Amino acid sequence: MGKTFYSNGKLLLSGEYVILDGAIGLAIPTKFGQSLEKKDTSSGMLEWKSIDEKGATWFEATYGFENLKEHSTSDKSVSATLKQLLAEAKVQNSNFLDASSGLKIETKLSFPRNWGLGTSSTLINNIAQWAQIDAYQLLWNAFGGSGYDIACAQHDSPILYQLIDKTPNVEKIPFDPSFKDSLFFVYLNQKKSSKEAIASYRKQNFDKKKLISKVSSITKKMAEASTLIEFESLLREHEQTISEVLDLPTIKTTHFSDYAGAVKSLGGWGGDFILVTGSKDDMNYFRTKGYNTIIPFAEMVLDR
């Protein structure tokens, strides 16, 4: 018998690192995501295959069910992470992967892995569904992080996300701005390590309470903004706020200082996607600089 699980990708529009400390963040599940299909076999093994958005296999491995002993793998580092997740899932549900005569697992991404839309978080949520365990707990025990990406994996519309006493608080919101045709996501042609970015944030000294309050306030206003001008002003305020905390220049200052619209980093500063405002024609500015992956808001955001 086969069974398929699916999880949405994610983008965090506001909150960035401060979401770890309890700020409210505006997050969107994406139309891109990852599926996990499991089929019973009689091989006596756990056979794993991961397929990318072009249909090519990017990872393969075979494990024994006893202590997940690795029999073969195409990538030792990916295999180590996968084994860690599966072992942690088994800690939470001792019946997981128990007494199976064999399993074939196939994961499929609908976005390029280097986009940073949640290759890991979608996998974690799929494994959690399969193992019937808490996906947030699996994330925190294996990797850490705020958990907003797990919330996006599980929700089919934009959300406000906040950690209250280390408990996820998710509020679904109808974030469908009238000016969405002026919002675009531009890929910066490089993936940023969230771990490194978080470590850098943790080293800074600042008034945490004040920052949480300010970022939460900007987030709420962003979610309710009725005009593009108001939204752009909030994007700039958010960028400036985080820039001061990290003691880093904004991406607009370093890369796009002569661009007329607003430019906001998403996630780890300096990588993955940025959110920019402007017209379709304005996007040629980014293309001339070599940034050719430009996705309009409506083509990125899942809203069912």
mmCIF file of C-alpha atoms in Angstrom:
data_model
loop_
_atom_site.group_PDB
_atom_site.id
_atom_site.type_symbol
_atom_site.label_atom_id
_atom_site.label_comp_id
_atom_site.label_asym_id
_atom_site.label_seq_id
_atom_site.Cartn_x
_atom_site.Cartn_y
_atom_site.Cartn_z
ATOM 1 C CA MET A 1 0.000 0.000 0.000
ATOM 2 C CA GLY A 2 1.264 3.450 -0.912
ATOM 3 C CA LYS A 3 0.601 6.679 0.939
ATOM 4 C CA THR A 4 1.637 10.236 0.055
ATOM 5 C CA PHE A 5 2.218 13.212 2.353
ATOM 6 C CA TYR A 6 2.694 16.811 1.237
ATOM 7 C CA SER A 7 4.013 20.019 2.836
ATOM 8 C CA ASN A 8 4.095 23.631 1.626
ATOM 9 C CA GLY A 9 7.269 25.656 1.215
ATOM 10 C CA LYS A 10 7.696 28.944 3.103
ATOM 11 C CA LEU A 11 8.765 32.565 3.002
ATOM 12 C CA LEU A 12 9.007 34.891 5.979
ATOM 13 C CA LEU A 13 8.056 38.438 4.997
ATOM 14 C CA SER A 14 8.739 40.035 8.377
ATOM 15 C CA GLY A 15 10.217 39.162 11.733
ATOM 16 C CA GLU A 16 13.473 37.580 10.556
ATOM 17 C CA TYR A 17 15.705 36.607 13.485
ATOM 18 C CA VAL A 18 13.566 38.429 16.063
ATOM 19 C CA ILE A 19 10.832 35.803 15.615
ATOM 20 C CA LEU A 20 13.114 33.462 17.617
ATOM 21 C CA ASP A 21 12.747 35.788 20.588
ATOM 22 C CA GLY A 22 8.967 36.142 20.413
ATOM 23 C CA ALA A 23 8.298 38.808 17.768
ATOM 24 C CA ILE A 24 5.282 38.357 15.491
ATOM 25 C CA GLY A 25 6.248 37.445 11.927
ATOM 26 C CA LEU A 26 4.227 37.545 8.713
ATOM 27 C CA ALA A 27 4.816 34.265 6.866
ATOM 28 C CA ILE A 28 3.466 32.825 3.652
ATOM 29 C CA PRO A 29 3.151 29.211 2.531
ATOM 30 C CA THR A 30 4.247 28.929 -1.099
ATOM 31 C CA LYS A 31 2.690 27.213 -4.089
ATOM 32 C CA PHE A 32 5.926 25.226 -4.173
ATOM 33 C CA GLY A 33 6.484 22.342 -1.756
ATOM 34 C CA GLN A 34 7.581 18.737 -1.291
ATOM 35 C CA SER A 35 5.814 15.378 -1.261
ATOM 36 C CA LEU A 36 6.826 12.111 0.394
ATOM 37 C CA GLU A 37 5.429 8.824 -0.908
ATOM 38 C CA LYS A 38 5.909 5.571 0.980
ATOM 39 C CA LYS A 39 5.367 2.110 -0.434
ATOM 40 C CA ASP A 40 5.615 -1.241 1.324
ATOM 41 C CA THR A 41 8.086 -3.722 -0.144
ATOM 42 C CA SER A 42 9.489 -7.106 0.836
ATOM 43 C CA SER A 43 13.142 -6.022 0.574
ATOM 44 C CA GLY A 44 13.716 -5.935 4.327
ATOM 45 C CA MET A 45 15.312 -2.481 3.775
ATOM 46 C CA LEU A 46 14.435 1.192 3.899
ATOM 47 C CA GLU A 47 15.141 2.474 0.380
ATOM 48 C CA TRP A 48 15.229 6.258 0.027
ATOM 49 C CA LYS A 49 15.188 8.372 -3.116
ATOM 50 C CA SER A 50 14.954 12.174 -3.316
ATOM 51 C CA ILE A 51 13.938 13.795 -6.602
ATOM 52 C CA ASP A 52 14.342 17.458 -7.567
ATOM 53 C CA GLU A 53 11.981 19.764 -9.486
ATOM 54 C CA LYS A 54 13.390 18.585 -12.818
ATOM 55 C CA GLY A 55 12.763 14.916 -12.062
ATOM 56 C CA ALA A 56 16.434 14.131 -11.399
ATOM 57 C CA THR A 57 17.497 12.050 -8.392
ATOM 58 C CA TRP A 58 19.637 14.209 -6.087
ATOM 59 C CA PHE A 59 19.977 11.755 -3.196
ATOM 60 C CA GLU A 60 19.688 7.990 -2.740
ATOM 61 C CA ALA A 61 20.365 5.725 0.222
ATOM 62 C CA THR A 62 19.533 2.298 1.645
ATOM 63 C CA TYR A 63 19.263 1.523 5.358
ATOM 64 C CA GLY A 64 18.611 -1.490 7.523
ATOM 65 C CA PHE A 65 15.792 -1.088 10.034
ATOM 66 C CA GLU A 66 18.083 -2.129 12.893
ATOM 67 C CA ASN A 67 19.590 1.174 14.129
ATOM 68 C CA LEU A 68 19.139 2.594 10.597
ATOM 69 C CA LYS A 69 22.421 1.011 9.538
ATOM 70 C CA GLU A 70 23.548 2.622 6.306
ATOM 71 C CA HIS A 71 24.099 0.137 3.471
ATOM 72 C CA SER A 72 24.609 2.646 0.660
ATOM 73 C CA THR A 73 24.338 6.387 0.103
ATOM 74 C CA SER A 74 25.047 8.944 -2.603
ATOM 75 C CA ASP A 75 25.819 11.695 -0.057
ATOM 76 C CA LYS A 76 27.184 11.048 3.456
ATOM 77 C CA SER A 77 26.243 14.475 4.791
ATOM 78 C CA VAL A 78 22.608 14.349 3.584
ATOM 79 C CA SER A 79 22.375 10.772 4.865
ATOM 80 C CA ALA A 80 23.599 11.791 8.333
ATOM 81 C CA THR A 81 20.913 14.509 8.546
ATOM 82 C CA LEU A 82 18.203 12.127 7.338
ATOM 83 C CA LYS A 83 19.215 9.441 9.841
ATOM 84 C CA GLN A 84 19.143 12.044 12.604
ATOM 85 C CA LEU A 85 15.560 13.011 11.655
ATOM 86 C CA LEU A 86 14.353 9.409 11.384
ATOM 87 C CA ALA A 87 16.009 8.447 14.685
ATOM 88 C CA GLU A 88 14.459 11.474 16.410
ATOM 89 C CA ALA A 89 11.038 10.567 14.953
ATOM 90 C CA LYS A 90 11.480 7.078 16.405
ATOM 91 C CA VAL A 91 12.276 8.552 19.825
ATOM 92 C CA GLN A 92 8.896 10.309 19.692
ATOM 93 C CA ASN A 93 7.043 7.259 18.369
ATOM 94 C CA SER A 94 8.729 3.945 19.178
ATOM 95 C CA ASN A 95 6.459 2.109 16.714
ATOM 96 C CA PHE A 96 7.778 4.180 13.803
ATOM 97 C CA LEU A 97 9.777 2.054 11.307
ATOM 98 C CA ASP A 98 9.084 -0.978 13.488
ATOM 99 C CA ALA A 99 8.871 -4.510 12.137
ATOM 100 C CA SER A 100 8.552 -3.456 8.524
ATOM 101 C CA SER A 101 9.170 -6.003 5.780
ATOM 102 C CA GLY A 102 10.542 -3.176 3.659
ATOM 103 C CA LEU A 103 9.821 0.387 2.629
ATOM 104 C CA LYS A 104 10.471 2.471 -0.441
ATOM 105 C CA ILE A 105 10.381 6.223 0.126
ATOM 106 C CA GLU A 106 10.349 8.807 -2.646
ATOM 107 C CA THR A 107 10.427 12.543 -1.963
ATOM 108 C CA LYS A 108 9.731 15.083 -4.715
ATOM 109 C CA LEU A 109 10.450 18.816 -4.649
ATOM 110 C CA SER A 110 8.588 21.276 -6.855
ATOM 111 C CA PHE A 111 11.234 24.010 -6.408
ATOM 112 C CA PRO A 112 15.036 24.157 -6.784
ATOM 113 C CA ARG A 113 16.787 23.184 -3.536
ATOM 114 C CA ASN A 114 18.938 26.319 -3.514
ATOM 115 C CA TRP A 115 15.905 28.629 -3.409
ATOM 116 C CA GLY A 116 15.655 28.294 0.367
ATOM 117 C CA LEU A 117 11.889 27.711 0.335
ATOM 118 C CA GLY A 118 12.100 24.877 2.856
ATOM 119 C CA THR A 119 13.732 21.675 1.576
ATOM 120 C CA SER A 120 14.334 20.729 5.229
ATOM 121 C CA SER A 121 11.114 22.012 6.806
ATOM 122 C CA THR A 122 8.892 20.316 4.206
ATOM 123 C CA LEU A 123 10.781 17.053 4.765
ATOM 124 C CA ILE A 124 10.479 17.368 8.548
ATOM 125 C CA ASN A 125 6.740 17.997 8.324
ATOM 126 C CA ASN A 126 6.275 15.064 5.931
ATOM 127 C CA ILE A 127 8.232 12.712 8.199
ATOM 128 C CA ALA A 128 6.187 13.950 11.182
ATOM 129 C CA GLN A 129 2.919 13.211 9.336
ATOM 130 C CA TRP A 130 4.186 9.765 8.398
ATOM 131 C CA ALA A 131 5.416 9.002 11.948
ATOM 132 C CA GLN A 132 2.305 10.640 13.501
ATOM 133 C CA ILE A 133 4.362 12.900 15.744
ATOM 134 C CA ASP A 134 4.667 16.637 16.482
ATOM 135 C CA ALA A 135 6.545 18.326 13.609
ATOM 136 C CA TYR A 136 7.621 21.293 15.769
ATOM 137 C CA GLN A 137 9.180 18.923 18.304
ATOM 138 C CA LEU A 138 10.968 17.062 15.522
ATOM 139 C CA LEU A 139 12.346 20.348 14.170
ATOM 140 C CA TRP A 140 13.482 21.630 17.567
ATOM 141 C CA ASN A 141 15.041 18.371 18.724
ATOM 142 C CA ALA A 142 16.885 17.850 15.435
ATOM 143 C CA PHE A 143 17.737 21.369 14.218
ATOM 144 C CA GLY A 144 16.274 24.214 16.259
ATOM 145 C CA GLY A 145 14.667 27.292 14.704
ATOM 146 C CA SER A 146 11.488 29.287 15.286
ATOM 147 C CA GLY A 147 9.082 26.827 13.673
ATOM 148 C CA TYR A 148 7.375 29.345 11.368
ATOM 149 C CA ASP A 149 8.437 27.123 8.442
ATOM 150 C CA ILE A 150 6.569 24.162 9.967
ATOM 151 C CA ALA A 151 3.495 26.388 10.398
ATOM 152 C CA CYS A 152 3.701 27.282 6.683
ATOM 153 C CA ALA A 153 4.095 23.597 5.792
ATOM 154 C CA GLN A 154 0.795 22.928 7.575
ATOM 155 C CA HIS A 155 -1.302 25.967 6.584
ATOM 156 C CA ASP A 156 -2.746 26.888 3.206
ATOM 157 C CA SER A 157 -2.936 30.646 3.621
ATOM 158 C CA PRO A 158 -0.725 33.468 4.968
ATOM 159 C CA ILE A 159 -0.206 33.481 8.725
ATOM 160 C CA LEU A 160 0.955 35.606 11.636
ATOM 161 C CA TYR A 161 3.370 33.469 13.645
ATOM 162 C CA GLN A 162 4.600 34.016 17.184
ATOM 163 C CA LEU A 163 6.380 31.941 19.820
ATOM 164 C CA ILE A 164 4.704 32.490 23.194
ATOM 165 C CA ASP A 165 6.547 30.690 25.998
ATOM 166 C CA LYS A 166 8.162 28.506 23.341
ATOM 167 C CA THR A 167 4.718 27.482 22.061
ATOM 168 C CA PRO A 168 3.789 28.239 18.415
ATOM 169 C CA ASN A 169 0.875 30.607 18.029
ATOM 170 C CA VAL A 170 -0.489 30.610 14.461
ATOM 171 C CA GLU A 171 -3.161 32.986 13.193
ATOM 172 C CA LYS A 172 -4.430 32.557 9.634
ATOM 173 C CA ILE A 173 -4.915 35.920 7.943
ATOM 174 C CA PRO A 174 -6.413 37.019 4.615
ATOM 175 C CA PHE A 175 -3.222 38.684 3.361
ATOM 176 C CA ASP A 176 -4.178 39.500 -0.226
ATOM 177 C CA PRO A 177 -3.124 43.126 -0.745
ATOM 178 C CA SER A 178 -4.823 45.201 -3.441
ATOM 179 C CA PHE A 179 -1.320 46.167 -4.641
ATOM 180 C CA LYS A 180 -0.032 42.579 -4.944
ATOM 181 C CA ASP A 181 0.679 43.067 -8.667
ATOM 182 C CA SER A 182 3.448 45.437 -7.550
ATOM 183 C CA LEU A 183 5.141 42.810 -5.332
ATOM 184 C CA PHE A 184 7.856 40.489 -6.659
ATOM 185 C CA PHE A 185 10.281 37.956 -5.197
ATOM 186 C CA VAL A 186 13.789 38.137 -6.659
ATOM 187 C CA TYR A 187 16.242 35.281 -6.077
ATOM 188 C CA LEU A 188 19.757 36.448 -5.177
ATOM 189 C CA ASN A 189 21.476 33.445 -6.827
ATOM 190 C CA GLN A 190 22.862 32.209 -3.518
ATOM 191 C CA LYS A 191 21.594 30.301 -0.516
ATOM 192 C CA LYS A 192 22.246 31.688 2.942
ATOM 193 C CA SER A 193 22.886 29.454 5.943
ATOM 194 C CA SER A 194 20.175 30.166 8.543
ATOM 195 C CA LYS A 195 22.402 28.718 11.280
ATOM 196 C CA GLU A 196 25.207 31.194 10.567
ATOM 197 C CA ALA A 197 22.768 34.091 10.271
ATOM 198 C CA ILE A 198 21.143 33.228 13.616
ATOM 199 C CA ALA A 199 24.565 32.875 15.300
ATOM 200 C CA SER A 200 25.513 36.351 14.081
ATOM 201 C CA TYR A 201 22.207 37.783 15.430
ATOM 202 C CA ARG A 202 22.800 36.127 18.810
ATOM 203 C CA LYS A 203 26.165 37.910 19.164
ATOM 204 C CA GLN A 204 24.639 41.399 18.986
ATOM 205 C CA ASN A 205 23.739 43.520 21.995
ATOM 206 C CA PHE A 206 20.392 45.307 21.906
ATOM 207 C CA ASP A 207 17.230 45.989 23.887
ATOM 208 C CA LYS A 208 15.375 42.763 23.120
ATOM 209 C CA LYS A 209 12.002 43.829 24.514
ATOM 210 C CA LYS A 210 11.999 47.058 22.562
ATOM 211 C CA LEU A 211 13.012 45.277 19.340
ATOM 212 C CA ILE A 212 10.334 42.564 19.715
ATOM 213 C CA SER A 213 7.693 45.229 20.256
ATOM 214 C CA LYS A 214 8.842 47.298 17.258
ATOM 215 C CA VAL A 215 9.077 44.362 14.835
ATOM 216 C CA SER A 216 5.693 42.977 15.961
ATOM 217 C CA SER A 217 4.139 46.388 15.392
ATOM 218 C CA ILE A 218 5.620 46.649 11.866
ATOM 219 C CA THR A 219 4.411 43.104 11.087
ATOM 220 C CA LYS A 220 0.808 43.887 12.093
ATOM 221 C CA LYS A 221 0.826 47.070 10.014
ATOM 222 C CA MET A 222 2.285 45.206 7.016
ATOM 223 C CA ALA A 223 -0.510 42.620 7.238
ATOM 224 C CA GLU A 224 -3.141 45.379 7.196
ATOM 225 C CA ALA A 225 -1.540 47.914 4.836
ATOM 226 C CA SER A 226 -4.088 49.202 2.329
ATOM 227 C CA THR A 227 -1.765 51.095 -0.017
ATOM 228 C CA LEU A 228 1.537 50.329 -1.706
ATOM 229 C CA ILE A 229 3.072 53.539 -0.350
ATOM 230 C CA GLU A 230 2.240 52.511 3.227
ATOM 231 C CA PHE A 231 3.580 48.982 2.629
ATOM 232 C CA GLU A 232 6.827 50.270 1.098
ATOM 233 C CA SER A 233 7.356 52.587 4.053
ATOM 234 C CA LEU A 234 6.960 49.607 6.432
ATOM 235 C CA LEU A 235 9.411 47.486 4.399
ATOM 236 C CA ARG A 236 11.991 50.269 4.655
ATOM 237 C CA GLU A 237 11.388 50.689 8.380
ATOM 238 C CA HIS A 238 11.789 46.938 8.926
ATOM 239 C CA GLU A 239 15.038 46.843 6.913
ATOM 240 C CA GLN A 240 16.461 49.798 8.819
ATOM 241 C CA THR A 241 15.519 48.245 12.180
ATOM 242 C CA ILE A 242 17.219 44.914 11.439
ATOM 243 C CA SER A 243 20.173 46.676 9.812
ATOM 244 C CA GLU A 244 20.856 48.569 13.056
ATOM 245 C CA VAL A 245 20.554 45.422 15.184
ATOM 246 C CA LEU A 246 22.857 43.316 12.994
ATOM 247 C CA ASP A 247 25.182 46.239 12.350
ATOM 248 C CA LEU A 248 25.018 45.376 8.664
ATOM 249 C CA PRO A 249 24.048 47.579 5.711
ATOM 250 C CA THR A 250 20.725 46.763 4.039
ATOM 251 C CA ILE A 251 20.755 44.813 0.772
ATOM 252 C CA LYS A 252 19.430 47.907 -0.981
ATOM 253 C CA THR A 253 22.399 49.967 0.208
ATOM 254 C CA THR A 254 24.952 47.368 -0.905
ATOM 255 C CA HIS A 255 23.402 46.062 -4.135
ATOM 256 C CA PHE A 256 20.466 48.131 -5.365
ATOM 257 C CA SER A 257 20.986 51.696 -4.132
ATOM 258 C CA ASP A 258 19.795 53.252 -7.404
ATOM 259 C CA TYR A 259 16.524 51.257 -7.505
ATOM 260 C CA ALA A 260 13.431 53.413 -7.000
ATOM 261 C CA GLY A 261 11.202 50.845 -5.276
ATOM 262 C CA ALA A 262 11.483 49.229 -1.848
ATOM 263 C CA VAL A 263 13.783 46.211 -1.347
ATOM 264 C CA LYS A 264 13.541 43.893 1.671
ATOM 265 C CA SER A 265 15.682 40.898 2.644
ATOM 266 C CA LEU A 266 13.805 37.727 3.574
ATOM 267 C CA GLY A 267 15.191 35.136 5.990
ATOM 268 C CA GLY A 268 18.986 35.083 6.398
ATOM 269 C CA TRP A 269 20.317 38.439 5.215
ATOM 270 C CA GLY A 270 22.319 38.311 1.991
ATOM 271 C CA GLY A 271 20.848 35.185 0.451
ATOM 272 C CA ASP A 272 17.756 33.449 -0.886
ATOM 273 C CA PHE A 273 14.934 35.802 -1.952
ATOM 274 C CA ILE A 274 14.276 39.500 -1.530
ATOM 275 C CA LEU A 275 10.856 41.140 -1.720
ATOM 276 C CA VAL A 276 10.794 44.139 -4.073
ATOM 277 C CA THR A 277 8.107 46.599 -5.120
ATOM 278 C CA GLY A 278 7.642 47.934 -8.625
ATOM 279 C CA SER A 279 6.076 47.185 -12.008
ATOM 280 C CA LYS A 280 6.734 44.259 -14.351
ATOM 281 C CA ASP A 281 8.941 46.535 -16.443
ATOM 282 C CA ASP A 282 10.886 47.632 -13.344
ATOM 283 C CA MET A 283 12.008 44.004 -12.925
ATOM 284 C CA ASN A 284 14.342 44.487 -15.918
ATOM 285 C CA TYR A 285 16.557 46.428 -13.502
ATOM 286 C CA PHE A 286 17.260 43.179 -11.632
ATOM 287 C CA ARG A 287 17.650 41.146 -14.832
ATOM 288 C CA THR A 288 20.363 43.490 -16.093
ATOM 289 C CA LYS A 289 22.224 42.767 -12.858
ATOM 290 C CA GLY A 290 22.004 39.007 -13.485
ATOM 291 C CA TYR A 291 19.042 38.184 -11.232
ATOM 292 C CA ASN A 292 16.764 36.273 -13.592
ATOM 293 C CA THR A 293 14.562 34.349 -11.157
ATOM 294 C CA ILE A 294 11.752 36.830 -10.481
ATOM 295 C CA ILE A 295 8.422 35.495 -9.220
ATOM 296 C CA PRO A 296 5.293 37.687 -8.960
ATOM 297 C CA PHE A 297 3.512 37.600 -5.592
ATOM 298 C CA ALA A 298 0.451 35.796 -6.987
ATOM 299 C CA GLU A 299 2.607 33.006 -8.462
ATOM 300 C CA MET A 300 4.472 32.426 -5.192
ATOM 301 C CA VAL A 301 1.861 32.700 -2.447
ATOM 302 C CA LEU A 302 -0.474 29.830 -1.697
ATOM 303 C CA ASP A 303 -3.920 31.070 -0.713
ATOM 304 C CA ARG A 304 -6.716 28.557 -0.804
#
